[in-house]
Coordinates of C-alpha atoms in Angstrom, one line a residue:
M1 CA -202.0 -41.7 164.2
S2 CA -201.2 -40.6 160.6
K3 CA -198.2 -38.3 160.0
N4 CA -200.6 -35.6 158.6
F5 CA -202.7 -35.7 161.8
A6 CA -199.6 -35.5 164.0
D7 CA -198.3 -32.6 162.0
L8 CA -201.7 -30.9 162.3
C9 CA -201.6 -31.3 166.1
Y10 CA -198.1 -29.7 166.2
A11 CA -199.2 -26.8 163.9
C12 CA -202.2 -26.2 166.3
R13 CA -199.8 -26.1 169.3
V14 CA -197.5 -23.6 167.7
G15 CA -200.1 -21.5 165.9
D16 CA -199.0 -22.1 162.3
T17 CA -202.2 -21.1 160.6
D18 CA -201.0 -21.6 157.0
N19 CA -199.8 -25.1 157.8
V20 CA -203.1 -25.9 159.6
D21 CA -205.0 -24.8 156.5
R22 CA -202.7 -27.0 154.2
L23 CA -203.0 -30.0 156.5
I24 CA -206.8 -29.7 156.7
S25 CA -206.8 -30.0 152.9
T26 CA -205.1 -33.4 153.1
G27 CA -208.4 -34.8 154.5
V28 CA -207.4 -35.4 158.1
N29 CA -210.2 -35.8 160.6
L30 CA -210.4 -32.6 162.6
N31 CA -212.3 -34.3 165.4
A32 CA -209.9 -37.1 166.0
V33 CA -207.5 -37.2 169.0
D34 CA -203.9 -37.9 169.5
Q35 CA -202.3 -40.5 171.8
F36 CA -202.9 -38.1 174.8
D37 CA -206.6 -37.7 173.8
N38 CA -206.1 -34.1 172.6
S39 CA -208.0 -32.9 169.6
P40 CA -206.5 -30.2 167.3
L41 CA -209.1 -27.7 168.6
F42 CA -208.2 -28.4 172.2
L43 CA -204.5 -27.9 171.5
A44 CA -205.1 -24.6 169.7
S45 CA -207.4 -23.4 172.5
L46 CA -205.0 -24.4 175.2
C47 CA -202.1 -22.7 173.5
G48 CA -204.0 -19.5 172.9
H49 CA -204.0 -19.4 169.1
E50 CA -207.3 -17.6 168.3
T51 CA -206.8 -17.5 164.5
V52 CA -206.3 -21.3 164.4
V53 CA -209.3 -21.9 166.7
K54 CA -211.5 -19.9 164.3
L55 CA -210.1 -21.7 161.3
L56 CA -210.7 -25.1 162.8
L57 CA -214.3 -24.2 163.7
S58 CA -214.9 -22.9 160.2
R59 CA -213.6 -26.1 158.7
G60 CA -215.8 -28.4 160.7
A61 CA -214.2 -28.9 164.1
V62 CA -216.9 -29.7 166.7
C63 CA -217.0 -28.1 170.2
D64 CA -220.0 -29.5 172.0
R65 CA -220.0 -28.2 175.6
D66 CA -222.2 -31.1 176.7
R67 CA -219.5 -33.6 175.9
Y68 CA -216.1 -34.2 177.5
E69 CA -213.9 -33.0 174.6
G70 CA -216.0 -29.8 174.1
A71 CA -215.9 -29.0 177.8
R72 CA -212.1 -29.5 177.9
C73 CA -211.7 -27.0 175.0
I74 CA -213.8 -24.4 176.8
Y75 CA -212.3 -24.7 180.3
G76 CA -208.8 -25.2 179.0
A77 CA -208.8 -22.1 176.7
L78 CA -205.9 -19.9 177.4
T79 CA -207.8 -16.6 176.9
D80 CA -211.2 -15.3 177.6
S81 CA -211.5 -14.3 173.9
I82 CA -211.1 -17.9 172.8
R83 CA -213.4 -19.1 175.5
D84 CA -216.1 -16.7 174.3
I85 CA -215.7 -17.9 170.7
L86 CA -216.2 -21.5 171.8
L87 CA -219.2 -20.7 174.0
R88 CA -220.8 -18.8 171.1
Y89 CA -220.2 -21.6 168.7
D90 CA -223.3 -23.5 167.8
I91 CA -222.7 -27.2 167.2
S92 CA -225.1 -27.1 164.3
K93 CA -222.6 -25.0 162.4
A94 CA -220.3 -28.0 162.2
V95 CA -222.8 -29.7 159.9
D96 CA -221.9 -27.1 157.3
V97 CA -218.3 -28.0 156.5
N98 CA -216.8 -24.8 155.2
Q99 CA -213.8 -26.3 153.3
P100 CA -212.9 -23.9 150.4
F101 CA -213.3 -26.9 148.1
T102 CA -216.8 -27.7 149.5
M103 CA -217.8 -24.0 149.4
H104 CA -216.8 -23.7 145.7
I105 CA -218.7 -26.9 144.6
S106 CA -221.8 -25.6 146.5
S107 CA -221.5 -22.2 144.9
L108 CA -221.9 -23.8 141.4
I109 CA -225.7 -23.9 141.9
K110 CA -226.0 -20.9 144.3
D111 CA -224.0 -18.2 142.5
D112 CA -225.5 -16.6 139.4
F113 CA -222.0 -16.4 137.9
F114 CA -222.0 -20.1 137.3
L115 CA -225.4 -20.3 135.5
D116 CA -223.5 -19.9 132.1
T117 CA -221.4 -23.0 133.0
C118 CA -224.4 -25.3 133.4
D119 CA -224.9 -27.8 130.5
L120 CA -227.8 -29.8 131.8
S121 CA -231.3 -28.9 133.0
W122 CA -233.9 -31.0 134.9
S123 CA -237.4 -29.8 134.5
F124 CA -240.3 -30.6 136.9
H125 CA -243.8 -30.5 135.3
D126 CA -247.3 -30.5 136.5
N127 CA -250.1 -31.5 134.1
I128 CA -249.6 -28.3 132.0
R129 CA -246.2 -26.8 132.2
A130 CA -242.8 -26.8 133.8
I131 CA -243.0 -25.6 137.4
E132 CA -239.3 -25.6 138.2
C133 CA -236.0 -26.2 136.4
L134 CA -232.7 -27.1 137.9
Q135 CA -229.6 -26.0 136.1
L136 CA -226.8 -28.6 136.6
H137 CA -223.3 -29.6 135.4
K138 CA -222.7 -32.9 133.7
F139 CA -219.2 -33.3 135.1
I140 CA -220.4 -32.9 138.7
L141 CA -223.2 -35.5 138.2
A142 CA -220.8 -37.9 136.4
S143 CA -218.1 -37.7 139.0
R144 CA -220.4 -37.9 142.1
C145 CA -222.9 -40.5 140.9
A146 CA -221.9 -43.7 139.0
Q147 CA -225.5 -44.3 137.8
L148 CA -225.9 -40.8 136.4
N149 CA -222.5 -41.2 134.7
L150 CA -223.7 -44.3 133.0
G151 CA -226.8 -42.5 131.8
L152 CA -224.8 -39.5 130.5
M153 CA -222.5 -41.8 128.6
S154 CA -225.2 -44.0 127.1
N155 CA -228.9 -43.1 126.8
W156 CA -228.5 -39.4 127.5
T157 CA -225.5 -38.8 125.2
G158 CA -225.7 -35.3 123.6
R159 CA -228.9 -34.3 125.5
H160 CA -229.0 -31.2 127.6
N161 CA -232.7 -31.0 128.7
F162 CA -234.7 -33.6 130.7
E163 CA -238.2 -33.8 131.9
L164 CA -238.4 -35.8 135.1
P165 CA -241.3 -38.2 135.5
K166 CA -244.4 -36.7 137.1
G167 CA -244.3 -39.3 139.9
C168 CA -240.9 -38.0 140.9
S169 CA -240.9 -35.9 144.1
M170 CA -239.4 -32.5 143.3
K171 CA -238.5 -31.9 147.0
E172 CA -236.6 -35.2 147.3
M173 CA -234.8 -34.7 144.0
K174 CA -233.7 -31.3 145.1
I175 CA -232.3 -32.8 148.4
L176 CA -230.3 -35.3 146.3
V177 CA -229.0 -32.5 144.1
K178 CA -228.0 -30.5 147.1
F179 CA -226.2 -33.5 148.5
I180 CA -224.3 -34.0 145.2
Y181 CA -223.3 -30.4 145.2
L182 CA -222.2 -30.7 148.9
L183 CA -224.7 -28.2 150.2
P184 CA -225.6 -28.8 153.9
V185 CA -228.9 -30.6 153.5
L186 CA -229.1 -33.3 156.2
H187 CA -231.0 -31.1 158.7
E188 CA -233.6 -30.3 156.0
I189 CA -234.8 -34.0 155.7
D190 CA -238.2 -34.7 157.3
Y191 CA -238.9 -38.0 159.0
E192 CA -241.5 -39.1 156.4
Q193 CA -238.9 -38.6 153.6
Y194 CA -236.3 -41.1 154.9
S195 CA -237.7 -44.2 153.4
S196 CA -238.1 -42.8 149.8
L197 CA -234.7 -41.1 150.0
I198 CA -233.0 -44.3 151.1
A199 CA -234.5 -46.2 148.2
L200 CA -233.6 -43.4 145.7
S201 CA -230.0 -43.0 147.0
R202 CA -229.5 -46.8 146.7
E203 CA -230.9 -46.7 143.2
W204 CA -228.4 -44.0 142.3
G205 CA -225.6 -45.9 143.9
M206 CA -225.1 -43.4 146.8
E207 CA -224.5 -46.0 149.5
L208 CA -222.9 -43.6 152.1
L209 CA -226.0 -41.4 152.0
A210 CA -228.3 -44.4 152.3
E211 CA -226.2 -45.6 155.3
F212 CA -226.6 -42.2 157.0
L213 CA -230.3 -42.0 156.4
N214 CA -230.9 -45.6 157.6
K215 CA -229.1 -44.8 160.9
A216 CA -230.2 -41.2 161.4
Q217 CA -233.9 -42.0 161.3
H218 CA -233.6 -43.9 164.6
I219 CA -231.8 -41.1 166.5
L220 CA -234.1 -38.9 168.5
D221 CA -231.8 -36.9 170.7
P222 CA -231.0 -33.5 168.9
S223 CA -227.4 -33.2 170.3
E224 CA -226.6 -36.8 169.3
K225 CA -228.1 -36.3 165.9
S226 CA -226.1 -33.1 165.3
M227 CA -222.9 -35.0 166.2
F228 CA -223.9 -37.8 163.9
M229 CA -224.5 -35.3 161.1
A230 CA -221.1 -33.7 161.6
T231 CA -219.4 -37.0 161.5
F232 CA -221.1 -38.0 158.2
Q233 CA -220.7 -34.5 156.7
Y234 CA -217.0 -35.0 157.0
K235 CA -217.3 -38.5 155.4
F236 CA -219.4 -37.0 152.5
M237 CA -216.8 -34.3 151.9
E238 CA -214.0 -36.8 151.8
L239 CA -216.0 -39.1 149.5
A240 CA -216.5 -36.2 147.1
R241 CA -212.8 -35.4 147.1
E242 CA -212.0 -39.0 146.3
Q243 CA -214.6 -39.1 143.5
L244 CA -213.3 -35.9 142.0
C245 CA -209.7 -37.2 142.3
T246 CA -210.8 -40.3 140.3
F247 CA -212.6 -38.1 137.8
V248 CA -209.4 -36.0 137.3
N249 CA -207.3 -39.1 136.8
D250 CA -209.7 -41.0 134.5
A251 CA -211.5 -38.3 132.6
I252 CA -209.2 -35.3 132.4
L253 CA -205.6 -36.5 132.6
K254 CA -206.0 -39.6 130.6
S255 CA -208.0 -37.7 127.9
S256 CA -205.4 -34.9 127.6
I257 CA -203.5 -34.6 124.3
I258 CA -199.8 -33.9 123.8
L259 CA -198.7 -31.9 120.7
N260 CA -195.3 -31.3 119.2
S261 CA -193.6 -27.9 119.6
H262 CA -195.4 -25.9 116.9
E263 CA -198.3 -28.2 116.2
E264 CA -201.7 -26.6 116.5
L265 CA -204.8 -28.3 117.9
D266 CA -206.9 -29.2 114.8
Q267 CA -210.7 -29.5 114.6
G268 CA -210.7 -33.3 114.9
Q269 CA -208.6 -33.2 118.1
N270 CA -210.9 -30.5 119.5
I271 CA -213.9 -32.7 118.8
I272 CA -212.2 -35.7 120.4
L273 CA -211.6 -33.7 123.6
K274 CA -215.1 -32.2 123.5
E275 CA -216.7 -35.6 123.4
C276 CA -214.4 -37.2 126.0
L277 CA -215.5 -38.6 129.4
A278 CA -214.9 -35.3 131.1
F279 CA -217.8 -33.4 129.5
P280 CA -215.5 -30.3 129.2
D281 CA -216.5 -26.8 128.2
V282 CA -213.0 -25.3 127.9
L283 CA -209.5 -26.5 127.0
L284 CA -206.4 -25.7 129.0
M285 CA -203.1 -25.7 127.1
V286 CA -199.7 -25.8 128.7
K287 CA -196.3 -25.5 127.0
N288 CA -193.3 -27.0 128.8
L289 CA -189.6 -26.1 128.7
K290 CA -189.1 -28.7 125.9
D291 CA -191.5 -26.8 123.8
E292 CA -194.1 -29.6 123.9
Q293 CA -197.7 -28.8 124.4
R294 CA -200.4 -30.6 126.5
V295 CA -204.1 -29.9 126.2
F296 CA -206.4 -30.7 129.1
P297 CA -210.2 -30.9 128.8
C298 CA -211.4 -28.8 131.7
H299 CA -214.4 -26.8 133.1
L300 CA -214.8 -23.1 133.6
A301 CA -216.8 -23.8 136.7
I302 CA -213.7 -25.2 138.4
L303 CA -211.0 -23.1 136.8
S304 CA -212.8 -20.1 138.1
R305 CA -211.6 -20.9 141.6
A306 CA -208.5 -19.1 140.5
H307 CA -209.2 -15.4 140.4
Y308 CA -207.2 -15.1 137.2
F309 CA -209.5 -17.3 135.2
K310 CA -212.6 -15.8 136.8
L311 CA -211.5 -12.3 135.6
M312 CA -210.7 -13.7 132.2
F313 CA -214.3 -14.9 131.7
T314 CA -215.9 -11.9 133.5
L315 CA -214.3 -9.1 131.7
P316 CA -214.7 -8.6 127.9
F317 CA -211.7 -10.6 126.8
L318 CA -211.5 -12.8 123.7
E319 CA -211.8 -16.0 125.8
R320 CA -215.1 -14.9 127.2
T321 CA -216.5 -14.1 123.7
L322 CA -215.4 -17.5 122.4
Y323 CA -216.9 -19.3 125.5
K324 CA -220.3 -17.4 125.0
S325 CA -220.3 -18.3 121.3
Q326 CA -219.6 -22.0 122.0
K327 CA -222.3 -22.0 124.7
K328 CA -224.9 -20.4 122.4
S329 CA -224.0 -22.9 119.7
K330 CA -224.4 -25.9 122.0
D331 CA -227.8 -24.6 123.3
S332 CA -229.1 -24.3 119.7
G333 CA -228.0 -27.9 118.9
N334 CA -225.0 -27.0 116.8
S335 CA -221.4 -27.9 117.3
S336 CA -218.5 -25.4 117.7
P337 CA -214.9 -25.8 118.9
L338 CA -214.2 -25.5 122.6
P339 CA -212.4 -22.3 123.6
L340 CA -208.7 -22.7 124.2
I341 CA -206.9 -20.9 127.1
S342 CA -203.3 -21.1 128.1
L343 CA -201.1 -21.2 131.2
P344 CA -197.6 -19.7 131.1
S345 CA -194.8 -22.2 130.2
C346 CA -194.2 -24.7 133.0
D347 CA -193.5 -28.4 133.5
F348 CA -196.6 -30.5 132.9
E349 CA -196.3 -31.8 136.4
V350 CA -196.8 -28.2 137.7
A351 CA -199.9 -27.9 135.6
V352 CA -201.3 -31.2 136.9
I353 CA -200.7 -30.0 140.5
I354 CA -202.7 -26.8 139.7
I355 CA -205.5 -28.8 138.2
R356 CA -205.6 -31.2 141.1
Y357 CA -205.8 -28.3 143.6
L358 CA -208.6 -26.5 141.7
Y359 CA -210.7 -29.7 141.3
Y360 CA -210.4 -31.3 144.7
D361 CA -208.1 -29.2 146.9
S362 CA -205.1 -31.4 146.7
S363 CA -202.2 -30.0 148.7
E364 CA -199.7 -32.6 147.6
I365 CA -196.9 -30.5 146.3
P366 CA -193.4 -32.1 145.9
W367 CA -190.7 -29.9 147.2
Y368 CA -188.9 -29.8 143.8
N369 CA -192.1 -28.4 142.2
A370 CA -192.9 -26.0 145.0
I371 CA -191.2 -22.9 143.7
D372 CA -192.8 -23.3 140.2
V373 CA -196.2 -23.9 141.9
L374 CA -195.7 -20.8 144.0
L375 CA -194.9 -18.6 141.0
M376 CA -197.8 -20.1 139.0
A377 CA -200.2 -19.6 141.9
D378 CA -199.1 -16.0 142.2
M379 CA -199.8 -15.5 138.5
L380 CA -203.3 -17.1 139.0
M381 CA -203.9 -14.9 142.0
E382 CA -204.6 -17.9 144.1
D383 CA -203.2 -16.9 147.5
R384 CA -204.2 -20.1 149.4
L385 CA -202.2 -22.2 147.0
K386 CA -199.3 -19.8 147.3
S387 CA -199.3 -20.3 151.1
M388 CA -199.4 -24.1 150.7
A389 CA -196.4 -24.0 148.3
A390 CA -194.5 -21.7 150.7
V391 CA -195.2 -24.1 153.6
V392 CA -193.7 -27.0 151.6
L393 CA -190.6 -24.9 150.8
T394 CA -190.0 -24.0 154.5
Q395 CA -190.3 -27.6 155.5
S396 CA -188.1 -29.2 152.9
K397 CA -184.8 -30.7 154.0
E398 CA -183.7 -31.1 150.4
L399 CA -184.4 -27.6 149.1
L400 CA -181.1 -26.0 150.1
K401 CA -179.0 -28.8 148.7
C402 CA -180.0 -27.8 145.2
C403 CA -181.2 -24.2 145.5
S404 CA -179.5 -21.0 146.8
I405 CA -181.1 -19.4 149.8
F406 CA -180.9 -16.1 147.9
D407 CA -182.8 -17.4 145.0
I408 CA -185.5 -18.4 147.4
L409 CA -185.4 -14.8 148.8
S410 CA -185.9 -13.4 145.3
V411 CA -189.0 -15.7 144.8
A412 CA -190.3 -14.6 148.2
W413 CA -190.0 -10.9 147.2
E414 CA -191.5 -11.5 143.8
T415 CA -194.5 -13.4 145.2
R416 CA -194.8 -11.2 148.4
M417 CA -194.6 -14.3 150.6
E418 CA -193.7 -13.0 154.1
R419 CA -193.5 -16.5 155.5
L420 CA -190.7 -17.4 153.0
E421 CA -188.8 -14.1 153.7
H422 CA -188.7 -15.1 157.4
F423 CA -187.6 -18.6 156.5
V424 CA -184.6 -17.1 154.5
A425 CA -183.7 -14.8 157.4
K426 CA -183.8 -17.7 159.9
V427 CA -181.5 -19.9 157.7
I428 CA -179.0 -17.0 157.2
A429 CA -179.1 -16.3 161.0
Q430 CA -178.3 -19.9 161.8
K431 CA -175.2 -19.9 159.6
I432 CA -174.4 -16.2 159.5
R433 CA -170.6 -16.6 159.4
K434 CA -170.8 -19.0 156.5
Y435 CA -172.9 -16.6 154.5
S436 CA -170.8 -13.6 155.5
N437 CA -168.3 -14.6 152.8
D438 CA -171.0 -14.8 150.1
P439 CA -171.3 -11.6 148.0
A440 CA -174.9 -12.6 147.5
L441 CA -175.7 -11.6 151.2
K442 CA -174.4 -8.1 150.6
E443 CA -176.4 -7.8 147.4
A444 CA -179.6 -9.2 149.2
I445 CA -179.2 -6.6 152.0
L446 CA -178.7 -3.8 149.5
Q447 CA -181.8 -5.0 147.5
S448 CA -183.8 -5.1 150.8
S449 CA -182.7 -1.5 151.6
K450 CA -184.0 -0.4 148.2
R451 CA -187.4 -1.9 148.9
I452 CA -188.1 0.9 151.4
S453 CA -190.3 3.3 149.4
A454 CA -189.2 6.5 151.3
R455 CA -185.9 5.9 153.0
Q456 CA -185.0 8.1 156.0
E457 CA -181.4 8.9 157.0
T458 CA -181.6 6.1 159.5
D459 CA -184.1 3.4 158.8
T460 CA -184.8 -0.3 159.3
I461 CA -183.9 -2.8 156.5
E462 CA -186.4 -5.6 156.6
L463 CA -184.0 -8.4 155.9
V464 CA -181.5 -7.1 158.5
D465 CA -184.3 -6.8 161.1
D466 CA -185.4 -10.3 160.5
I467 CA -181.8 -11.7 160.7
R468 CA -181.3 -9.9 164.0
F469 CA -184.6 -11.3 165.3
Y470 CA -183.6 -14.9 164.5
L471 CA -180.1 -14.3 166.0
L472 CA -181.9 -13.6 169.3
E473 CA -183.9 -16.7 168.8
K474 CA -180.8 -18.7 167.9
Y475 CA -179.2 -17.9 171.3
A476 CA -182.6 -17.9 173.2
F477 CA -182.1 -14.2 174.2
E478 CA -184.6 -11.5 174.9
L479 CA -183.7 -7.9 174.0
E480 CA -183.5 -6.9 177.6
D481 CA -181.0 -9.8 178.3
I482 CA -178.4 -8.3 175.9
E483 CA -177.6 -5.1 177.9
V484 CA -177.4 -7.0 181.2
L485 CA -175.1 -9.8 179.8
S486 CA -173.0 -7.3 177.9
S487 CA -172.1 -5.5 181.1
E488 CA -171.0 -8.7 182.8
Q489 CA -167.2 -8.8 183.7
D490 CA -166.9 -12.5 184.5
L491 CA -165.3 -14.0 181.3
G492 CA -166.5 -17.5 182.2
L493 CA -170.1 -16.4 182.5
L494 CA -169.8 -14.4 179.3
K495 CA -168.7 -17.6 177.5
S496 CA -171.2 -19.9 179.1
S497 CA -174.1 -17.5 178.4
G498 CA -173.3 -17.4 174.6
I499 CA -173.3 -13.6 174.6
L500 CA -169.8 -13.5 173.0
E501 CA -170.9 -15.7 170.1
Y502 CA -174.0 -13.6 169.7
Q503 CA -171.9 -10.4 169.6
Q504 CA -169.6 -11.9 167.0
D505 CA -172.6 -12.9 164.8
M506 CA -174.1 -9.4 165.2
S507 CA -170.7 -7.9 164.2
V508 CA -170.9 -9.7 160.9
I509 CA -174.1 -7.8 160.1
E510 CA -172.6 -4.5 161.3
N511 CA -169.5 -5.0 159.1
I512 CA -171.7 -5.6 156.0
L513 CA -173.8 -2.5 156.7
D514 CA -170.6 -0.4 157.1
A515 CA -169.2 -1.8 153.9
L516 CA -172.4 -0.9 152.1
S517 CA -172.5 2.5 153.8
L518 CA -175.9 1.7 155.2
Q519 CA -177.3 2.6 158.5
A520 CA -180.1 0.5 159.9

């Protein structure tokens, strides 16, 4: 059992939704089982975490009531609400793997917004005219299909429009295109199409699709076929992530250009990037703290996963005007420079993490980059990446050796990450007497009090409330225990219960509030 899968099982048991989402993005098999034959879905159902159950189902977890594992989930569900969700869930939905990465790639040929980002068209003709035209992206075809990549780099160089041979089946070609763009298409294939699709997928080098088709044509039972589709849909998604990872490494990162501090990208360098293996339509520039600049050949279709970039190219900003101009020039057969957009200053490693996340949903964030990634994700308005970075910070054993807990609190407030605020409060509660001598704790409590928009004479202070909560957790007390134990007269029982230590820790907070003339 891999560490990521073990961590996923634990996150499902405790109901850590953000961590479940992050771990799903590492590519773990949601329908695998641990050493006790428990699937993540079973653990989440058994422990009563409805939000996690919904997330797992939406990401492709299978609950087939006709099979042992599905029946276990339903009958083991802690609440009627979870049981109803599982009973309503149709196994066919698991064929449509709703990973955010998968959904975005699929949207590139479903969403009208991305029509402007297409740079290749395939036309189907009858004897007189074109009867249908597919608008596609060279970089998707190049990354997903080795044979198409060879064509784009050789015979098709510089071309943007193709007429497919008249003998070519439009329906079967559209199925292959849907497969390339990760649309759920397996259930659309008719029995009589299997043979020709197997031959075509092998001709294009799509061996995994050929393997599925070769086996699926012999499965007659609908339930068994649905399970088989779900298994292969997961494999298809992981293959696509691997292919886009290779594409990022070989076509984007290796093609990037590093410039000196005040050097500008000249026309020759722009052309080199424009004609590189990535088939880019936009350039992303990043300046690091050493004042060096790195330019990455990228794609608006992918950068638009971040709301910041989507707004940039939707609203009438200069970048949108330049992009439209370049697109119009390309369509007319002329050549114009690629538009250049910039990220705020950061280490190149942080920019690469952002690119990897946008292209193939990579959640690999080293702890020493996590704060910078969190800040950058906040600027890009990419909440999911923010959550992933926050999870990494809360799980790092090295973080507090080189970073003040109060600096982390400032970042949490700046980025509005409640998970990180709770992490800080828990760390402070665990070592409250150590932090009581640090002036930064008083300043943090004061700052927290100022964050209340309309303060009453007596009000709660969020940081103080959180510390008090984690002090209760530290000593395993419930609120109703405190009054009972505090009235106890037996000194031995007071010491053994931990109530005296709890009261001493609480007095630290009270003393700070008194010193700051705050009531909370």
